[in-house]
CSV table of C-alpha atoms and ligand atoms in Angstrom, one decimal:
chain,number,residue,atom,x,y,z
A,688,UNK,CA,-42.3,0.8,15.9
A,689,UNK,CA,-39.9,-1.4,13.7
A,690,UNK,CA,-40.4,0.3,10.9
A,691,UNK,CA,-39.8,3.8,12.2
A,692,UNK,CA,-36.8,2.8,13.3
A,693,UNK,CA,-35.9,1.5,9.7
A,694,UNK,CA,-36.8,4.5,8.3
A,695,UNK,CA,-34.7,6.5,10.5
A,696,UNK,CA,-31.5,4.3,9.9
A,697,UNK,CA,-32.3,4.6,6.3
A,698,UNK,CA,-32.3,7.9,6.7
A,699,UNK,CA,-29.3,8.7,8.6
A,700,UNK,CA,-27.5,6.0,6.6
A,701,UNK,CA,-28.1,7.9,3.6
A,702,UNK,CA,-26.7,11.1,5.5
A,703,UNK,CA,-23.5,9.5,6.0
A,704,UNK,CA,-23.3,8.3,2.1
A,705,UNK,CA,-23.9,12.4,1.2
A,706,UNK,CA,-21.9,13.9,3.8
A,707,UNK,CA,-18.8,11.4,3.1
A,708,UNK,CA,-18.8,11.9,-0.8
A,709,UNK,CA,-18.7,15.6,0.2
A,710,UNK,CA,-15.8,14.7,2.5
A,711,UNK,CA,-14.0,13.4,-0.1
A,712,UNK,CA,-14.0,16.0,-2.8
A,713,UNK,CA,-13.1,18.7,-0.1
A,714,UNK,CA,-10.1,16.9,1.6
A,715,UNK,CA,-8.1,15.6,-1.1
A,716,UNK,CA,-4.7,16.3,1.1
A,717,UNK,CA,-5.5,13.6,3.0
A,718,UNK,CA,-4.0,11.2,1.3
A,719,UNK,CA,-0.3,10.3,1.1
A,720,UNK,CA,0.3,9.6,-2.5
A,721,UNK,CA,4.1,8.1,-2.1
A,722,UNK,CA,6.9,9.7,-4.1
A,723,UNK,CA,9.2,8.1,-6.7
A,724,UNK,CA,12.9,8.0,-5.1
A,725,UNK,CA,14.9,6.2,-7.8
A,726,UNK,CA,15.4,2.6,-9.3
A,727,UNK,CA,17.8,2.0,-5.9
A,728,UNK,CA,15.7,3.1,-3.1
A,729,UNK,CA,12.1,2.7,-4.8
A,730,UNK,CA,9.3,4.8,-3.4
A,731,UNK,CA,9.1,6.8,-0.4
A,732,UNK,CA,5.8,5.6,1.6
A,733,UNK,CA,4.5,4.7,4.8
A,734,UNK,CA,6.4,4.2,7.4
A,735,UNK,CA,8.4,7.0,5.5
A,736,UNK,CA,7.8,10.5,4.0
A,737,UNK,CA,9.0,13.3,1.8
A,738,UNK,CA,10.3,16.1,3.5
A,739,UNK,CA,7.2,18.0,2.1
A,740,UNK,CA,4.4,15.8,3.2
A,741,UNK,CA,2.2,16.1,5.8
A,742,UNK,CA,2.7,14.8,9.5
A,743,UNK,CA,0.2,11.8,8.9
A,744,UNK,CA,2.2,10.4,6.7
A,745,UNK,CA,4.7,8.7,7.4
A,746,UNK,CA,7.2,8.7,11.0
A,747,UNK,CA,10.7,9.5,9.3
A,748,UNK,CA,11.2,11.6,6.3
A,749,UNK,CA,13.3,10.7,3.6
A,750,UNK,CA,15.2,13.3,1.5
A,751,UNK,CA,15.4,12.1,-2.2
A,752,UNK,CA,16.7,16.0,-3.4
A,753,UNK,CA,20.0,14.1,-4.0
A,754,UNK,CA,19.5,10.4,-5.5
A,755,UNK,CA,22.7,8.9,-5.5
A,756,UNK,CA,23.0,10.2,-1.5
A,757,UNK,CA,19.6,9.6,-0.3
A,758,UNK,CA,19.3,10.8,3.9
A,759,UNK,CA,16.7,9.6,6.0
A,760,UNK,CA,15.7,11.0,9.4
A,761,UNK,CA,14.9,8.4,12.4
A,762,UNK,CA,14.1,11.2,14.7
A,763,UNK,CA,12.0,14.1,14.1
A,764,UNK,CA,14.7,17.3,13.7
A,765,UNK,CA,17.3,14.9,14.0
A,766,UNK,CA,20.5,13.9,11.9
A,767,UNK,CA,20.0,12.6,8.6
A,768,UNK,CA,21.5,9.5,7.8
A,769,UNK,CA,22.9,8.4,4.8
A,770,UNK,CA,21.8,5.9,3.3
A,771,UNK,CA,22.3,3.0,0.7
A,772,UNK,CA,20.3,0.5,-1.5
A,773,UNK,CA,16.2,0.1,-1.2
A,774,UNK,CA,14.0,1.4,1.6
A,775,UNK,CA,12.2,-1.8,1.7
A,776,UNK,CA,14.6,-4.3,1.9
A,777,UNK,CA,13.4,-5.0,4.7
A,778,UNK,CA,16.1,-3.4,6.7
A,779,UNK,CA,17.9,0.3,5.5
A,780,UNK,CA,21.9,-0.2,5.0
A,781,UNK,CA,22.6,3.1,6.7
A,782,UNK,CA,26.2,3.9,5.3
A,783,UNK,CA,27.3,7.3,6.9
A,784,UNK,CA,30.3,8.4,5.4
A,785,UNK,CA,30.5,11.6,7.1
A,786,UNK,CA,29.8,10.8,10.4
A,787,UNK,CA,31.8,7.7,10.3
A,788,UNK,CA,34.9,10.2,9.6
A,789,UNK,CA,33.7,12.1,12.3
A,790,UNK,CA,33.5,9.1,14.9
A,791,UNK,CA,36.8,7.9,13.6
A,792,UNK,CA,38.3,11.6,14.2
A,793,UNK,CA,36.8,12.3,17.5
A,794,UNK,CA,35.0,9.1,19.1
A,795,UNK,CA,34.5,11.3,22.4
A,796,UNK,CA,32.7,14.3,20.9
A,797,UNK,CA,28.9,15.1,22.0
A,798,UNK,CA,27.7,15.9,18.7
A,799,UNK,CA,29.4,13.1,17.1
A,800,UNK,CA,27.1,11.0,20.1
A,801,UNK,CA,23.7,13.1,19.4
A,802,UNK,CA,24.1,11.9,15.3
A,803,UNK,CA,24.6,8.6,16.4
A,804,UNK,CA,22.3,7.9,18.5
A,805,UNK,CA,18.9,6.3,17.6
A,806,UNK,CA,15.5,7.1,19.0
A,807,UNK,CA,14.9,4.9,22.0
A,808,UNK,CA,11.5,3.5,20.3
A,809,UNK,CA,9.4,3.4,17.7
A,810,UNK,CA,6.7,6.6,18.0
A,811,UNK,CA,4.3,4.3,17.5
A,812,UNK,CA,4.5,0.4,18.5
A,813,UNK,CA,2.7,-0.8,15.0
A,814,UNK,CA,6.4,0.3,13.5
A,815,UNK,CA,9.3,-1.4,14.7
A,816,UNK,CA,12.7,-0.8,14.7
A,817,UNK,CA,15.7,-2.5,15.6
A,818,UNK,CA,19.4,-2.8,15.3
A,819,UNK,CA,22.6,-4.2,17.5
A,820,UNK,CA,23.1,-0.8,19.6
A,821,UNK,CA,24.4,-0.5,23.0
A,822,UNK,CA,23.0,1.7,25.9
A,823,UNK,CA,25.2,4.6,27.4
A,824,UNK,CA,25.0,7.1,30.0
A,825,UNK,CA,25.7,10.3,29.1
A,826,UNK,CA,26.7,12.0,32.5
A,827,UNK,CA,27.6,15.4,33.0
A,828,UNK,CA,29.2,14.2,36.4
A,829,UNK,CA,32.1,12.3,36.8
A,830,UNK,CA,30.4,9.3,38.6
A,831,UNK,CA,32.5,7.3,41.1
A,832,UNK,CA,34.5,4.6,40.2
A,833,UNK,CA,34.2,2.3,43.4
A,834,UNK,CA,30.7,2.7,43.6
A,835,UNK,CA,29.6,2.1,39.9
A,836,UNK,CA,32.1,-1.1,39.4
A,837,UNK,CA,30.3,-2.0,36.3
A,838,UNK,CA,30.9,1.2,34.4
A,839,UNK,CA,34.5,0.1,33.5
A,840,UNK,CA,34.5,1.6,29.8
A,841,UNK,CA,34.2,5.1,29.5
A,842,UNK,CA,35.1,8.3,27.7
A,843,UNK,CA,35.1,11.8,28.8
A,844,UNK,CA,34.9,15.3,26.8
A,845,UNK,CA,35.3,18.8,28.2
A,846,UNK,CA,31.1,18.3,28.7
A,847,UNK,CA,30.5,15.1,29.5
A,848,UNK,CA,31.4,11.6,30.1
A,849,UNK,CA,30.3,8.7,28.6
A,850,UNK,CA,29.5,5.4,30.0
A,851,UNK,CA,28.7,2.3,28.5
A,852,UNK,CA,25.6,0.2,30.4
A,853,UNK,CA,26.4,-3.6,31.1
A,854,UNK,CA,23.6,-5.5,29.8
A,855,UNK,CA,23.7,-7.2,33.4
A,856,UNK,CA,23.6,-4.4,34.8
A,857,UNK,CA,21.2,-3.8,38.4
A,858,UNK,CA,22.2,-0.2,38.2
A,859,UNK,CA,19.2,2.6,37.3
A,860,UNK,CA,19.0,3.8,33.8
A,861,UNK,CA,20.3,6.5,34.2
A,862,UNK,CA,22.2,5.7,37.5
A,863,UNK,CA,22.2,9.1,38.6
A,864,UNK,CA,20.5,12.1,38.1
A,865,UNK,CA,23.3,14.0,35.8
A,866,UNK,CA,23.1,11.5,33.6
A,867,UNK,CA,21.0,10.5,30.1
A,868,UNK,CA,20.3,7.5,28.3
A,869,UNK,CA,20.8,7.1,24.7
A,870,UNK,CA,21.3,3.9,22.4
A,871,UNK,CA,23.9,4.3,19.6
A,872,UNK,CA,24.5,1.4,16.6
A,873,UNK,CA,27.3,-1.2,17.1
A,874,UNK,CA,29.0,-3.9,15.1
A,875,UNK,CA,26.9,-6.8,14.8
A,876,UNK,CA,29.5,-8.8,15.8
A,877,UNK,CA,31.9,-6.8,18.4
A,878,UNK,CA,34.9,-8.5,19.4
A,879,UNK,CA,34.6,-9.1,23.6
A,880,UNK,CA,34.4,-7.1,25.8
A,881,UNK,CA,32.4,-4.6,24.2
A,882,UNK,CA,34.3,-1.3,24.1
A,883,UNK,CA,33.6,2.3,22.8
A,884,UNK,CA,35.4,1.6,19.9
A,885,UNK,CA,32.5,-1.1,18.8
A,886,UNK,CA,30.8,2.0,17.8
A,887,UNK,CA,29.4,2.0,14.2
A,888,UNK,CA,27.7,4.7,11.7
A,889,UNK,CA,27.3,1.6,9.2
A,890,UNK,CA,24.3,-0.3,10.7
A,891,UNK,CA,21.3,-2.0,9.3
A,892,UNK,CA,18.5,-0.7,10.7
A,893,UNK,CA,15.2,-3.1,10.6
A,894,UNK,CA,12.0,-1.3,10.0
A,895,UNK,CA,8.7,-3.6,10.5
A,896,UNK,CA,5.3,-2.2,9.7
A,897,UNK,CA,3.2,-5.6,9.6
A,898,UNK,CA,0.2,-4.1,10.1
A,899,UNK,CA,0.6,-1.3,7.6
A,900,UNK,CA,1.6,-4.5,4.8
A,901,UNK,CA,-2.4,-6.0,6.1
A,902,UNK,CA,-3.8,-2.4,5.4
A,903,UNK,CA,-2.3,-2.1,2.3
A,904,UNK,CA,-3.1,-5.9,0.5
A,905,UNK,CA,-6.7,-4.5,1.3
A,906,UNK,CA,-6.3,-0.9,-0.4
A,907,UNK,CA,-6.2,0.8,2.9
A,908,UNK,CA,-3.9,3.7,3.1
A,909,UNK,CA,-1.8,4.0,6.6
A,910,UNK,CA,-1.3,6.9,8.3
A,911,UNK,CA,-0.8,8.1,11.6
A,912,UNK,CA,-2.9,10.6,13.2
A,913,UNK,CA,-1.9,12.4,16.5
A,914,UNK,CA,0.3,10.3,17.5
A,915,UNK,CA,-1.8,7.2,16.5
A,916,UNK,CA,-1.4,4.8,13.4
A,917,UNK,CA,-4.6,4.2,11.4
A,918,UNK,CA,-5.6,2.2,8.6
A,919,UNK,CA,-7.6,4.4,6.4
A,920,UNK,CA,-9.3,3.6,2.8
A,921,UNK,CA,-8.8,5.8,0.0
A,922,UNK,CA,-10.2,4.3,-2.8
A,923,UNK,CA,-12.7,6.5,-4.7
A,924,UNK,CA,-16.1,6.2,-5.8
A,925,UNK,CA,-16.7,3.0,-3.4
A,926,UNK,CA,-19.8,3.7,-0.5
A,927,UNK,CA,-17.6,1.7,2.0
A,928,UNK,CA,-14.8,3.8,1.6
A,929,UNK,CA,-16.7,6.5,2.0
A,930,UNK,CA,-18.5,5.3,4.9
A,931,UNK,CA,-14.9,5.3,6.8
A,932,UNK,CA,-14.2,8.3,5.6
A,933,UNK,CA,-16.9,10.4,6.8
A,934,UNK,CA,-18.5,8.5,9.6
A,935,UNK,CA,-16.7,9.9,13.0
A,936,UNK,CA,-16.2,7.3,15.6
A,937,UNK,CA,-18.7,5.0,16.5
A,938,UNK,CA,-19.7,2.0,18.1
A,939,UNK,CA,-19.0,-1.4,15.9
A,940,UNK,CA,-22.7,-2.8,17.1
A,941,UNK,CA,-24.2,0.3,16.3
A,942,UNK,CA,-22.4,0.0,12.9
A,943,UNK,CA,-23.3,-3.5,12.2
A,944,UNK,CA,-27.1,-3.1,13.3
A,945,UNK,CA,-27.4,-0.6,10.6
A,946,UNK,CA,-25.4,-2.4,8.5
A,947,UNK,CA,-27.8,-5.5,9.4
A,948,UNK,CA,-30.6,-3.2,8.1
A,949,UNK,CA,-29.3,-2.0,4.9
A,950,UNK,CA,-27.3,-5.1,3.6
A,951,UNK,CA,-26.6,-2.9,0.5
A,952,UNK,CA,-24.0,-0.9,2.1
A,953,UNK,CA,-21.8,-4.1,2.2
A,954,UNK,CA,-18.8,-4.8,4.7
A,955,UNK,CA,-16.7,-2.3,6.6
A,956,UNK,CA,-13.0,-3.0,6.2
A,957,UNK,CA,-11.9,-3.8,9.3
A,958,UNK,CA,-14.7,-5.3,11.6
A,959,UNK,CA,-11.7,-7.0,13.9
A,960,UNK,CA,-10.4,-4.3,15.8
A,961,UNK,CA,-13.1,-3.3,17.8
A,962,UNK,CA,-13.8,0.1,17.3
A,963,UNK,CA,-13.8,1.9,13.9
A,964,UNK,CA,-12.5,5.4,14.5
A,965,UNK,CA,-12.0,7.4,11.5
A,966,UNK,CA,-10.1,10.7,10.6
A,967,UNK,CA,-12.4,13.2,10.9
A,968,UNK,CA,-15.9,13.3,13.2
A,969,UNK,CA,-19.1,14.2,11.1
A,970,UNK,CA,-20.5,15.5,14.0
A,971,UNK,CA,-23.4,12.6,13.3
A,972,UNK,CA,-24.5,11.0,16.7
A,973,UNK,CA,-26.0,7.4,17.0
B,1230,LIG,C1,5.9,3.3,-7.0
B,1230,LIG,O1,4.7,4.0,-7.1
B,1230,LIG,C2,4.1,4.0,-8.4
B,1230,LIG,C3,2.8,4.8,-8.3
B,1230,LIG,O2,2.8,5.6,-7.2
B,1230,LIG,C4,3.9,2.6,-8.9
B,1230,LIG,O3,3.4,2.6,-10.2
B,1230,LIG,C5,5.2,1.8,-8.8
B,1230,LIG,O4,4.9,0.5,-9.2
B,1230,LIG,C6,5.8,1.9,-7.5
B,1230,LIG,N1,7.1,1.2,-7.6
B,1230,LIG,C7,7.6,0.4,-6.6
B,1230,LIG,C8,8.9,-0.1,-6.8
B,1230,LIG,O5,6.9,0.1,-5.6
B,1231,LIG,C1,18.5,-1.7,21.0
B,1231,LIG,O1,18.8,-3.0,21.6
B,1231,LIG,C2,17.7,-3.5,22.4
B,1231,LIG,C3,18.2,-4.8,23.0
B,1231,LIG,O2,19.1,-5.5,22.2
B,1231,LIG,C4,16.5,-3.7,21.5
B,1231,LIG,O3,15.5,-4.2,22.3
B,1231,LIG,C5,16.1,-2.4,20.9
B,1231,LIG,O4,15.0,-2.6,20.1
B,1231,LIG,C6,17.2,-1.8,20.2
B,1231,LIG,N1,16.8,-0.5,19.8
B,1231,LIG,C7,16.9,0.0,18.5
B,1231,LIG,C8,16.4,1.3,18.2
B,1231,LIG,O5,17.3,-0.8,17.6
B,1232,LIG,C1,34.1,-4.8,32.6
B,1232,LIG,O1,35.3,-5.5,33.0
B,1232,LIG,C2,35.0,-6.9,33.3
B,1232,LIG,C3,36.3,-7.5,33.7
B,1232,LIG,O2,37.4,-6.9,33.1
B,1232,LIG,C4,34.5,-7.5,32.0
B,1232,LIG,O3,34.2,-8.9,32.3
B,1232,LIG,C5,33.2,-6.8,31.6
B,1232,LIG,O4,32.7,-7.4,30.4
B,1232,LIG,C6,33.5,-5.4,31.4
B,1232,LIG,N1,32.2,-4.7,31.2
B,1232,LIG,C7,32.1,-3.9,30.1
B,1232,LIG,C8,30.7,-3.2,30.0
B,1232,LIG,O5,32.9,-3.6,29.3
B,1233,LIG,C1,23.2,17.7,34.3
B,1233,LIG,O1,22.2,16.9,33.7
B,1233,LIG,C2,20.9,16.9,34.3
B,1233,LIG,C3,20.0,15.9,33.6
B,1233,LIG,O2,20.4,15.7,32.3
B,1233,LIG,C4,20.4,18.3,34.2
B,1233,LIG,O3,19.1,18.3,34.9
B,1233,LIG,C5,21.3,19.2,34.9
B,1233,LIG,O4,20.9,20.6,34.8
B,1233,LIG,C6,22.7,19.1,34.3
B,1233,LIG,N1,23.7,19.9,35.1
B,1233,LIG,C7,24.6,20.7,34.5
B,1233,LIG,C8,25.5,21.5,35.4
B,1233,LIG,O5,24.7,20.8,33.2
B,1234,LIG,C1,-13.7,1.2,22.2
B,1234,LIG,O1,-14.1,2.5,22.7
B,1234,LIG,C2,-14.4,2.4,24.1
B,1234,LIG,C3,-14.9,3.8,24.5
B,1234,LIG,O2,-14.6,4.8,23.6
B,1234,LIG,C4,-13.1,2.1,24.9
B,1234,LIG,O3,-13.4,2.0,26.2
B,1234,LIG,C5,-12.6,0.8,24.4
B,1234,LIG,O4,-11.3,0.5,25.0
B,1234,LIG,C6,-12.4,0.8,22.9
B,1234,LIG,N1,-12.0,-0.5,22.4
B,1234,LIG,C7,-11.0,-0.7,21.5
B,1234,LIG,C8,-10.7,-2.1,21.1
B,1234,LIG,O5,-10.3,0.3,21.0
C-alpha cells in the first residue's frame, strides 16, 4: 500500500517539476524587472511601478519620462505628485511646485482639494503609508453652526464647503450625509489651533513594505495579485522556484508530506504563512 502511494507522489511530483518549467518559459511577463530612474531617485520597484507595467507590480506608478521632475501617483488615476530625492529613502519628499502655487492662489478650490488629498489607506495593509494630514469634510451642504460646534474652521466654494474634523471629535465621519471624507498633508509642525492654512503640497510621505524587504533578502519577487500582495520566486533554473511557480494552491501538509517523501525537492520558501498560494492554478488536485 505504501509503496503505491510513493509511486504516485513520485509521480505527480514529477508532473509539477514538468508542468512548472513549462510555466516558466511561457509566462515570462510575469515578472517585474524594475526600471532605472536616475542616480537621484534609483530604481522604480515594488511598492512602485512604471507607468507601462503591469497591474501586479507595483501599487503607485512612478513617471521617470522626465528625470529631473520625477511624478509619482498615490492613487490609481489620481494626481501626480512631484517629487524630490530617492524613492527609497525611506520616505518620498513630495515637493509640488505647481500645486503649491495653486493652494497658495486658491486654498478653497475643489480641485486644488482632490490633488491634495491622499488615499485614505494603503490598498493593501503589507504597504504602509503615512504622513501628518488632517481629516476634512467635504460637504455639499452648509451644515449648521450651532449644532456642529466643533466644526469652527471652515472654507466654502461656489460647490462645496470644507470643514476641518477635530481629532476629539464624537461627531460621524462624515457627519452628515452631503458630506465626504478626505485626508490632505499638513505641516509637521502647525502652529495651534490647526487652521486651513496648515495645508501643505510639501510633505514626506512614509512608504513601509517590511514584508516585501523579507521577500526580497530571500530572492522572492513581490507582487500583488487581485488585490492581494504575494511573495513570488523568480529565480530560474531552480526546482523550488519552480515548484511555486506552477503548483496552484495547496494545502502546506499535503505539500510537506510529499516533500517528506521526496527529500530531493528541498525546502519551499515560505513554510510560515500557512498556506502557499501561488499565481497561477495548474489545474493539479491533491
Ligand atoms: C537597479 O537595478 C539594477 C538592475 O536591475 C541593479 O544592477 C542596480 O544595482 C540597482 N540600483 C539600485 C540603486 O538599487
Ligand atoms: C493620516 O493621519 C492618521 C492619524 O494621524 C494616520 O493614522 C494615517 O495613517 C494618516 N494617513 C496617511 C495617508 O498618511
Ligand atoms: C475650535 O475653537 C476652539 C476654541 O476657539 C479651539 O480650542 C479648537 O482647537 C478649535 N478647533 C479646531 C478644529 O480648529
Ligand atoms: C451631496 O453629496 C452626497 C454624498 O456625497 C451625494 O449623494 C448627493 O447627491 C450630493 N448632492 C448634491 C446636490 O450634489
Ligand atoms: C488556508 O486556507 C484555508 C482554506 O482555503 C482557509 O480557511 C485558511 O484561513 C487559510 N489559512 C491561511 C493562513 O491563509
Amino acid at each position: 500500500m505504501a509503496s503505491v502511494a510513493l509511486f504516485i507522489l513520485s509521480v505527480l511530483a514529477h508532473l509539477v517539476v514538468l508542468h512548472s518549467a513549462e510555466y516558466s518559459k511561457e509566462e515570462p511577463s510575469k515578472h517585474c524587472p524594475g526600471h532605472f530612474c536616475s542616480d537621484m531617485v534609483g530604481n522604480i520597484s515594488f511598492p512602485f511601478k512604471s507607468p507601462g507595467d503591469p497591474p501586479e507590480c507595483g501599487l503607485f506608478t512612478v513617471d521617470c519620462s522626465e528625470p529631473d521632475r520625477p511624478k509619482v501617483q498615490l492613487k490609481e488615476g489620481g494626481y501626480w505628485h512631484e517629487f524630490q530625492g530617492y524613492l527609497f529613502s525611506p520616505s518620498i519628499s513630495i515637493k509640488d511646485r505647481d500645486l503649491a502655487a495653486r493652494l497658495e492662489k486658491d486654498s478653497c478650490n475643489d480641485g486644488v482639494f482632490d490633488d491634495l488629498s491622499l488615499p485614505s489607506a494603503s490598498p493593501i495593509p503589507e504597504v504602509s503609508l503615512s504622513t501628518p494630514n488632517l481629516t476634512l469634510f467635504k460637504c455639499n451642504t452648509t451644515l449648521d453652526k450651532n449644532s456642529y460646534t466643533q466644526l469652527n474652521d471652515s472654507c466654502e466654494n461656489a460647490y462645496h464647503t470644507y470643514y476641518i474634523a477635530s481629532a476629539d471629535s464624537s461627531l460621524p465621519s462624515p457627519p452628515s450625509p452631503g458630506c465626504a471624507t478626505i485626508q490632505v498633508p499638513i505641516l509637521p509642525s502647525p502652529p495651534q489651533p490647526i487652521t486651513l492654512s496648515s495645508l501643505t503640497a510639501e510633505f514626506s510621505l512614509y512608504v513601509e513594505a517590511r514584508k516585501c524587504y523579507q521577500c526580497r533578502e530571500r530572492k522572492g519577487e513581490c507582487l500583488v495579485e487581485h488585490g492581494n500582495y504575494k511573495c513570488a520566486a523568480r529565480e530560474k533554473g531552480d526546482k523550488q522556484v519552480k515548484l511555486k511557480l506552477g503548483l496552484g494552491k495547496i494545502d502546506i501538509s499535503a505539500f510537506k508530506y510529499l516533500i517528506g517523501m521526496h527529500t530531493h525537492l528541498g525546502q519551499v520558501l515560505e513554510p510560515k504563512d500557512g498556506n502557499l498560494s501561488f499565481p497561477n492554478p495548474s489545474g493539479l488536485i491533491f
